[in-house]
């Protein structure tokens, strides 16, 4: 839902950029998720 605008971009170049942004955001999300999960589990804040 955050990336609905990628449907309106023409050309493969714009689509590739959007796909790369999605992958980067996804990787950062996973990294942050595991970081907070580790902190919550092993350091009782």
GROMACS .gro file of C-alpha atoms in nm:
model
   45
    1UNK     CA    1   0.000   0.000   0.000
    2UNK     CA    2   0.301   0.223   0.054
    3UNK     CA    3   0.431   0.162  -0.298
    4UNK     CA    4   0.117   0.203  -0.509
    5UNK     CA    5   0.283   0.468  -0.728
    6UNK     CA    6   0.520   0.216  -0.890
    7UNK     CA    7   0.234   0.100  -1.114
    8UNK     CA    8   0.223   0.439  -1.285
    9UNK     CA    9   0.594   0.460  -1.366
   10UNK     CA   10   0.672   0.370  -1.728
   11UNK     CA   11   0.992   0.213  -1.848
   12UNK     CA   12   1.197  -0.064  -1.693
   13UNK     CA   13   1.442   0.181  -1.537
   14UNK     CA   14   1.192   0.339  -1.299
   15UNK     CA   15   1.055  -0.002  -1.206
   16UNK     CA   16   1.405  -0.129  -1.128
   17UNK     CA   17   1.467   0.169  -0.898
   18UNK     CA   18   1.138   0.103  -0.717
   19UNK     CA   19   1.219  -0.266  -0.679
   20UNK     CA   20   1.560  -0.179  -0.536
   21UNK     CA   21   1.400   0.066  -0.291
   22UNK     CA   22   1.156  -0.204  -0.183
   23UNK     CA   23   1.442  -0.447  -0.120
   24UNK     CA   24   1.642  -0.193   0.078
   25UNK     CA   25   1.342  -0.097   0.292
   26UNK     CA   26   1.260  -0.464   0.346
   27UNK     CA   27   1.616  -0.544   0.455
   28UNK     CA   28   1.626  -0.249   0.693
   29UNK     CA   29   1.292  -0.356   0.837
   30UNK     CA   30   1.418  -0.710   0.900
   31UNK     CA   31   1.739  -0.581   1.057
   32UNK     CA   32   1.553  -0.343   1.287
   33UNK     CA   33   1.301  -0.615   1.376
   34UNK     CA   34   1.568  -0.864   1.482
   35UNK     CA   35   1.762  -0.590   1.665
   36UNK     CA   36   1.462  -0.491   1.876
   37UNK     CA   37   1.364  -0.855   1.925
   38UNK     CA   38   1.713  -0.934   2.053
   39UNK     CA   39   1.716  -0.633   2.284
   40UNK     CA   40   1.372  -0.712   2.422
   41UNK     CA   41   1.455  -1.077   2.479
   42UNK     CA   42   1.804  -1.056   2.628
   43UNK     CA   43   1.810  -0.712   2.790
   44UNK     CA   44   1.503  -0.668   3.002
   45UNK     CA   45   1.431  -0.300   2.952
   0.00000   0.00000   0.00000
